mmCIF file of C-alpha atoms in Angstrom:
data_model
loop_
_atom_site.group_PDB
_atom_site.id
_atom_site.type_symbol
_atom_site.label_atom_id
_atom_site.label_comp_id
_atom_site.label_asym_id
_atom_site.label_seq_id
_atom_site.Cartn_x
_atom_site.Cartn_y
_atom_site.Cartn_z
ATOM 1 C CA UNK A 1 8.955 -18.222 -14.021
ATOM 2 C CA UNK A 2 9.084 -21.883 -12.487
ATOM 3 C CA UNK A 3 11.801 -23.617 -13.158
ATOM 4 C CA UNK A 4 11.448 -26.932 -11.828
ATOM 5 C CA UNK A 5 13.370 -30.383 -11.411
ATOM 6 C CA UNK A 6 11.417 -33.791 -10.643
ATOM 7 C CA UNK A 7 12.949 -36.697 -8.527
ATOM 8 C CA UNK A 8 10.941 -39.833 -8.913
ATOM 9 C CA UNK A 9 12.090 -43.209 -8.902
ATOM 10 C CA UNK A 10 9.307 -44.313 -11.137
ATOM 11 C CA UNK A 11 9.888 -43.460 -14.701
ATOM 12 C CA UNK A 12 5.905 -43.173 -15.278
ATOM 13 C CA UNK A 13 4.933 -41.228 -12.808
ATOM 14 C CA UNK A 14 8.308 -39.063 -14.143
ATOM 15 C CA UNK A 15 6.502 -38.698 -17.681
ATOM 16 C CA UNK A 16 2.981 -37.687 -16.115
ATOM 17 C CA UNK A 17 4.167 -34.959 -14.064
ATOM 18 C CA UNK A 18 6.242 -33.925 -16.732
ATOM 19 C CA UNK A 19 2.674 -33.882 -19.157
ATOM 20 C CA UNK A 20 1.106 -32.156 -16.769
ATOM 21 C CA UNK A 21 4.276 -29.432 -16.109
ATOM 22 C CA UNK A 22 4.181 -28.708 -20.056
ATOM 23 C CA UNK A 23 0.355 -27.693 -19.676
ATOM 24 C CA UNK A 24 0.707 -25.101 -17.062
ATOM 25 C CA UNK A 25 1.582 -21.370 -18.083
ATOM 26 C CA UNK A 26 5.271 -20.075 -16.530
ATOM 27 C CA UNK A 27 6.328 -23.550 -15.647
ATOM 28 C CA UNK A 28 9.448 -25.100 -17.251
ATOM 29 C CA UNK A 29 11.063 -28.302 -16.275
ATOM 30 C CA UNK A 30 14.451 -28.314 -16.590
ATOM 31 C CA UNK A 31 15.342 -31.893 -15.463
ATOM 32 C CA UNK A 32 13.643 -34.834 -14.032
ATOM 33 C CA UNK A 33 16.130 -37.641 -12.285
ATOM 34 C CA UNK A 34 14.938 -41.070 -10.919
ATOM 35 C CA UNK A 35 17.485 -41.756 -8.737
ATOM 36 C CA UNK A 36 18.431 -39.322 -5.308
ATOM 37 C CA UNK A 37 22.082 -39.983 -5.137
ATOM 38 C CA UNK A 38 22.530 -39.045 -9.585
ATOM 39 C CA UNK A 39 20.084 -35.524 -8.372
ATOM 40 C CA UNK A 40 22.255 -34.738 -5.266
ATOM 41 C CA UNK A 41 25.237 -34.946 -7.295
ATOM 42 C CA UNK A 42 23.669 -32.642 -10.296
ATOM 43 C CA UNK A 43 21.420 -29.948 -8.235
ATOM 44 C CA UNK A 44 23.909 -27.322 -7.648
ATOM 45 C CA UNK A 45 24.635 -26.915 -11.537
ATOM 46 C CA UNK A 46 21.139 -26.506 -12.620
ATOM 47 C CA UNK A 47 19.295 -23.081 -13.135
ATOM 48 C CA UNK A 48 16.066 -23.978 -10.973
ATOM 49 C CA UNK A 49 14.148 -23.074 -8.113
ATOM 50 C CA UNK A 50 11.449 -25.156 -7.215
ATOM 51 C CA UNK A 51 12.127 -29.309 -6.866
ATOM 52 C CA UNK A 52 9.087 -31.410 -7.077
ATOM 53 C CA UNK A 53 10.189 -34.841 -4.853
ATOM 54 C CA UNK A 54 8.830 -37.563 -4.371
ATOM 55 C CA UNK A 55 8.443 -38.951 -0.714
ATOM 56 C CA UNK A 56 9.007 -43.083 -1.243
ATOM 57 C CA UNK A 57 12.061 -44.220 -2.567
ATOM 58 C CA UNK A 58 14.630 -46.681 -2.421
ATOM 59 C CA UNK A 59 18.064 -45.583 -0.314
ATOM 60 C CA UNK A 60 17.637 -42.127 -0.007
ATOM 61 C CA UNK A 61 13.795 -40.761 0.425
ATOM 62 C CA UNK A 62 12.414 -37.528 -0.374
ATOM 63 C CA UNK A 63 12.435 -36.389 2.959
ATOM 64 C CA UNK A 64 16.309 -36.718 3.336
ATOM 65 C CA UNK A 65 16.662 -35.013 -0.214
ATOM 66 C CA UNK A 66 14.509 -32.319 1.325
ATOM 67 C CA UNK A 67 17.135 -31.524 4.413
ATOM 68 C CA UNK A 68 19.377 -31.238 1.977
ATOM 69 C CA UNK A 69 18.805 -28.623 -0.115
ATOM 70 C CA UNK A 70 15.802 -27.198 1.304
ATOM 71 C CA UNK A 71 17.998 -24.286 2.028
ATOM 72 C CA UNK A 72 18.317 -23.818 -1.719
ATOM 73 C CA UNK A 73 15.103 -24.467 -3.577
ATOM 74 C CA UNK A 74 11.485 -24.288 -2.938
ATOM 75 C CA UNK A 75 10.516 -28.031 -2.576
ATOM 76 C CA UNK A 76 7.068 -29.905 -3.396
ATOM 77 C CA UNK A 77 6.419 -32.919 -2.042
ATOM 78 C CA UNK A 78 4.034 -35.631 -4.046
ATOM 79 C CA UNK A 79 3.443 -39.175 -2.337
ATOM 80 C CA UNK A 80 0.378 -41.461 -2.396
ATOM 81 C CA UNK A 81 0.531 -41.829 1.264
ATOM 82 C CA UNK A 82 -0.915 -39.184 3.626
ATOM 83 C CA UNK A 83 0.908 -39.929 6.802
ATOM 84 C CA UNK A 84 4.363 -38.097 5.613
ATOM 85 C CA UNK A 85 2.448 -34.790 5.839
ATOM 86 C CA UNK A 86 3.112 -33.700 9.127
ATOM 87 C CA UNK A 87 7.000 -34.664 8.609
ATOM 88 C CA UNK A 88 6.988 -32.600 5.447
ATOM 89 C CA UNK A 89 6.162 -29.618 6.563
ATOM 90 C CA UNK A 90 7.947 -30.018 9.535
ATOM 91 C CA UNK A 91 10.804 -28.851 6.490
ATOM 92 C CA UNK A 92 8.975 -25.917 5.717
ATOM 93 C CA UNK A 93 7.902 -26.890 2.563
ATOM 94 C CA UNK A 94 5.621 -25.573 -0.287
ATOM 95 C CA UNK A 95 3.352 -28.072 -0.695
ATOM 96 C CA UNK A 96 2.552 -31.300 -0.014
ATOM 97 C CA UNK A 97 0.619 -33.109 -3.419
ATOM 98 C CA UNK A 98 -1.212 -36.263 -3.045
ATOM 99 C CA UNK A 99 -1.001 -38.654 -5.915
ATOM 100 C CA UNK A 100 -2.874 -39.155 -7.981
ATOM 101 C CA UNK A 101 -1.813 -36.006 -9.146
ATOM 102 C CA UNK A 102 -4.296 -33.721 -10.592
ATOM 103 C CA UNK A 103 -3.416 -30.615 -12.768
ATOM 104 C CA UNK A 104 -5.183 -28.241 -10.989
ATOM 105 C CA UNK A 105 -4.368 -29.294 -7.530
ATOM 106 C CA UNK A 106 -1.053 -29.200 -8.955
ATOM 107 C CA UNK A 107 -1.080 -25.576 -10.326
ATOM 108 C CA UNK A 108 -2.633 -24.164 -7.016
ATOM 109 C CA UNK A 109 1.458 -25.964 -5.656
ATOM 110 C CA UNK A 110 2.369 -23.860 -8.271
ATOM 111 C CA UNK A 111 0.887 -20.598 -7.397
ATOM 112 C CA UNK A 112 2.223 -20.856 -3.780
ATOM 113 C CA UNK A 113 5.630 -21.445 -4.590
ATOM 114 C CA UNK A 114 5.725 -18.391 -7.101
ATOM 115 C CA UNK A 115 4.281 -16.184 -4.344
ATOM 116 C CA UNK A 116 6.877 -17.300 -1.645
ATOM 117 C CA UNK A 117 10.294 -16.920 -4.282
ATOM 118 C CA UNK A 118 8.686 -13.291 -5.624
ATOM 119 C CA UNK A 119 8.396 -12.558 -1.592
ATOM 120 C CA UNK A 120 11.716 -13.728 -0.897
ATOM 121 C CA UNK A 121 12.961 -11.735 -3.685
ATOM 122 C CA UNK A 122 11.328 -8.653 -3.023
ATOM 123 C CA UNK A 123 12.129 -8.800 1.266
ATOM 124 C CA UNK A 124 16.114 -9.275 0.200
ATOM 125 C CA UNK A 125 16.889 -5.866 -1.232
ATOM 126 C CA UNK A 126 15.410 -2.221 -1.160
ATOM 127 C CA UNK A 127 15.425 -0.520 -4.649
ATOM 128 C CA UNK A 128 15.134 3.341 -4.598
ATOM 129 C CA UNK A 129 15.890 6.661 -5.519
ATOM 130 C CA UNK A 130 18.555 8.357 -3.065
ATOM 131 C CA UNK A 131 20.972 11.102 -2.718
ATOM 132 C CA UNK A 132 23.542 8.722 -5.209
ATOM 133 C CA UNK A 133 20.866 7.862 -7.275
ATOM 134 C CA UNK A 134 18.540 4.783 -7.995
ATOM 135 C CA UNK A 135 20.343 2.501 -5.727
ATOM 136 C CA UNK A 136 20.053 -1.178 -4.983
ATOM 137 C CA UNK A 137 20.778 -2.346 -0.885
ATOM 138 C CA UNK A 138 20.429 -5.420 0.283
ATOM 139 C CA UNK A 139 19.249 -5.806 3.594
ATOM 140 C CA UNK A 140 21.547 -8.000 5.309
ATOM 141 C CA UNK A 141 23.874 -5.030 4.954
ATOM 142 C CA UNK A 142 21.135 -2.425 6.823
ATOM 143 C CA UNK A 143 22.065 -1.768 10.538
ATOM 144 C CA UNK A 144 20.075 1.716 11.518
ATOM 145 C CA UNK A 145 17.396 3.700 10.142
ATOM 146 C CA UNK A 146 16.491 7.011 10.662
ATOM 147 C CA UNK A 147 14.602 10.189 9.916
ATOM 148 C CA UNK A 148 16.622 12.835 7.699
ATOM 149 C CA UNK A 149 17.547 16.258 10.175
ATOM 150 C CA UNK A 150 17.635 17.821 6.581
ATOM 151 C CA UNK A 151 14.432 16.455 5.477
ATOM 152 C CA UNK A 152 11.914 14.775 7.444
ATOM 153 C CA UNK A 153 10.616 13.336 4.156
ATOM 154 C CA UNK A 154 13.985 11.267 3.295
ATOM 155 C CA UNK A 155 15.396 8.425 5.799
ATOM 156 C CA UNK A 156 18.838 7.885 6.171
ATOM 157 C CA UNK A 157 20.258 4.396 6.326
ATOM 158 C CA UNK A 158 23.057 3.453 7.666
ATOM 159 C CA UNK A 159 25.252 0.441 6.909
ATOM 160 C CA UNK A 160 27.025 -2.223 8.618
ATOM 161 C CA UNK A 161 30.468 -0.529 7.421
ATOM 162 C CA UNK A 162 29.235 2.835 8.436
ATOM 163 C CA UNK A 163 28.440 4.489 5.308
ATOM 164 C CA UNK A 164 25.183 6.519 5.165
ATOM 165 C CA UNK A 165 22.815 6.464 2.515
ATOM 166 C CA UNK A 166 19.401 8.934 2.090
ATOM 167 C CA UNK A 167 16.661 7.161 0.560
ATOM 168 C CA UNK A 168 14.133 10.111 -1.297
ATOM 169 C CA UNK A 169 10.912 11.334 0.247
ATOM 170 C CA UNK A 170 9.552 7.691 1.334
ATOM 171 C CA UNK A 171 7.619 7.241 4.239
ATOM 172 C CA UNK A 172 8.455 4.484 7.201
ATOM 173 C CA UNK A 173 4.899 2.822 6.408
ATOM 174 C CA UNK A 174 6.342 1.982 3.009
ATOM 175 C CA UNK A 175 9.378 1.068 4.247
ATOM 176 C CA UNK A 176 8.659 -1.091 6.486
ATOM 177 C CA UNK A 177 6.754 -3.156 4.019
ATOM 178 C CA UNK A 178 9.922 -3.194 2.021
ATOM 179 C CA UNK A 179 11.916 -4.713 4.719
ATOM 180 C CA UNK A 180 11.443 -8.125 5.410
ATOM 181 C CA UNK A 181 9.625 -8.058 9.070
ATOM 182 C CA UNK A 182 11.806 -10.958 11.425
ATOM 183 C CA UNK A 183 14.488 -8.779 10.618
ATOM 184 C CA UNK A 184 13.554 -5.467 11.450
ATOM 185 C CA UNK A 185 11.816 -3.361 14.055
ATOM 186 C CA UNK A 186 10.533 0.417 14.908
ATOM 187 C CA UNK A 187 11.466 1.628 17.909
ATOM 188 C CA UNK A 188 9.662 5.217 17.548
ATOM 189 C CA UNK A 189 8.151 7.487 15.160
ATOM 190 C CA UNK A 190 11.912 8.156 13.734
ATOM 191 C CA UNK A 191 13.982 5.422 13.913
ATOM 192 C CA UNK A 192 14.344 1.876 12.792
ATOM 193 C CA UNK A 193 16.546 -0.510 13.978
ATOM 194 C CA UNK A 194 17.907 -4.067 12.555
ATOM 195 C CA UNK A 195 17.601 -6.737 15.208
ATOM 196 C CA UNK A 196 21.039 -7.631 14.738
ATOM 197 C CA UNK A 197 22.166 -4.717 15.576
ATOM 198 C CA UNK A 198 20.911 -4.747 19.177
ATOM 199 C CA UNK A 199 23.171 -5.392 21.927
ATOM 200 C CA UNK A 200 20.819 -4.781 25.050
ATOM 201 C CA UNK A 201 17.362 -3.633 25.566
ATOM 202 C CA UNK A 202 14.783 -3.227 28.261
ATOM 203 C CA UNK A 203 11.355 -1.806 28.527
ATOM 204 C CA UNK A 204 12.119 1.900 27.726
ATOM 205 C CA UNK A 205 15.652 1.725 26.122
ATOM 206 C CA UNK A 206 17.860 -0.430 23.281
ATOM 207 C CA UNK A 207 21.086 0.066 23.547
ATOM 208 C CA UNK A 208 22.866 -0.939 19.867
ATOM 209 C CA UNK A 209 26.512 -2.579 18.627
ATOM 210 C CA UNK A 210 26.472 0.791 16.401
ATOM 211 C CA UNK A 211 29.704 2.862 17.687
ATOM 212 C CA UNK A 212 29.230 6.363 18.254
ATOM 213 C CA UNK A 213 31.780 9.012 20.106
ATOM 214 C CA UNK A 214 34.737 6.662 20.863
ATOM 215 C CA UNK A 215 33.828 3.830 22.697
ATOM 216 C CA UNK A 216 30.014 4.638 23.270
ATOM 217 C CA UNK A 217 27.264 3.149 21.391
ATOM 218 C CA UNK A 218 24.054 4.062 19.998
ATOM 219 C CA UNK A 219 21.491 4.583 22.555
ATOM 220 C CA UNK A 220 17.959 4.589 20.764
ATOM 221 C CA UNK A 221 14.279 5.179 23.251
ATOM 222 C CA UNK A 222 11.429 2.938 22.984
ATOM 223 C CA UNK A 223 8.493 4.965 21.820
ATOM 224 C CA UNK A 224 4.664 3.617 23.887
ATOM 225 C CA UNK A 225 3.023 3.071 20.973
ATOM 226 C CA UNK A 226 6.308 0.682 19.597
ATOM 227 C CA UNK A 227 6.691 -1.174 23.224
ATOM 228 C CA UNK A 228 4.396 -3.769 23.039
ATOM 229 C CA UNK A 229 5.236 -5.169 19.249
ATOM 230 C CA UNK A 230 8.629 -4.680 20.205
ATOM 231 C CA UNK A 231 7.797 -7.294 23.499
ATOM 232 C CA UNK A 232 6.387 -9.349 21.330
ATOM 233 C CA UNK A 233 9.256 -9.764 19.012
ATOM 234 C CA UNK A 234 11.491 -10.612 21.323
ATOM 235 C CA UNK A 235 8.947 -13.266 23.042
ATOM 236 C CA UNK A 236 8.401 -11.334 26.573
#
């Protein structure tokens, strides 16, 4: 579901996208504000996650508002002039909507920014059956992965804090696509490792900031067929 807010310091153009919001399936708009400063203020108290902005307007412009909270919300752009784009996405934006606006131009704006919140749902957490039951982890929290030694079917993961938890007969292939990819890399045919959990590495070896045996620390080998992806990650 869309919930969206609209910044536009024309009231008209306000009430058309707001016409044209009503008409499209899973799209709600929560708020629409015509001046930056009032919709800085109010942002942070409202249940939404896509802002549609406009780029022209007085004191503040849309692509200020955008630096602002583009760490927040998905953010649209709409503007009758075409040379902002470059600038725009620049902020990583969704979408960037010439006006006139049309409904199904606008829809397709839609569609992306429903694809990229689902993905940045889904990338955040694993959900899964393990050895404690259906368990939800979030993977900020994931330092180490590895093959089960009781069963080469499960894959234990292991925490930032140290604990250990065995996720139930699923394969790396599918785990991998769980976890979101910047954040994660295989080293060999049994073990994962989270990128910010590497201390040092070099062509053949990673050595981690996982503590084993006093004051030693996780040593983990760099399997051929893992070397060059793993080069590439780290831009050599």
């Amino acid at each position: 579901m869309i919930k969206c807010v609209i910044l536009d310091d024309e009231l008209l153009a306000i009430s058309y996208l707001k016409l044209l919001c009503e008409q499209i399936e899973n799209v709600e708009v929560v708020r629409a504000f015509n001046d930056p400063r009032i919709f800085l203020n109010e942002i942070d108290n409202l249940d939404c996650n896509v802002c549609i902005l406009d780029i022209e307007m007085p004191g503040i412009n849309g692509l200020q508002v955008a630096e602002l909270i583009s760490g927040s919300k998905k953010i649209i752009f709409t503007t009758a002039y075409k040379e902002y784009a470059a600038e725009a996405f620049d902020l990583n934006v969704v979408d960037y909507v010439r006006k006139p606006i049309k409904k199904e131009r606008l829809i397709q704006a839609f569609k992306k920014a429903t694809e990229l919140l689902q993905s940045s749902h889904k990338k955040n957490l694993i959900e899964w059956n393990t050895n404690i039951g259906k368990t939800v982890i979030f993977t900020e929290q994931i330092a180490y992965i590895k093959t089960s030694e009781i069963d080469s079917r499960d894959k234990d993961i292991i925490l930032n804090d140290g604990t250990t938890i065995v996720l139930k007969n699923l394969s790396f292939k599918n785990l991998l696509e769980m976890l979101p990819s910047k954040d994660f890399a295989q080293v060999n045919k049994k073990e994962i490792i989270a990128l910010s959990s590497i201390k040092v590495f070099s062509t053949n070896e990673i050595i981690t900031t996982i503590a084993v045996e006093g004051e030693h620390f996780l040593k983990l080998q760099i399997g051929e067929t893992y070397k060059n992806a793993l080069m590439e990650m780290f831009g050599k």
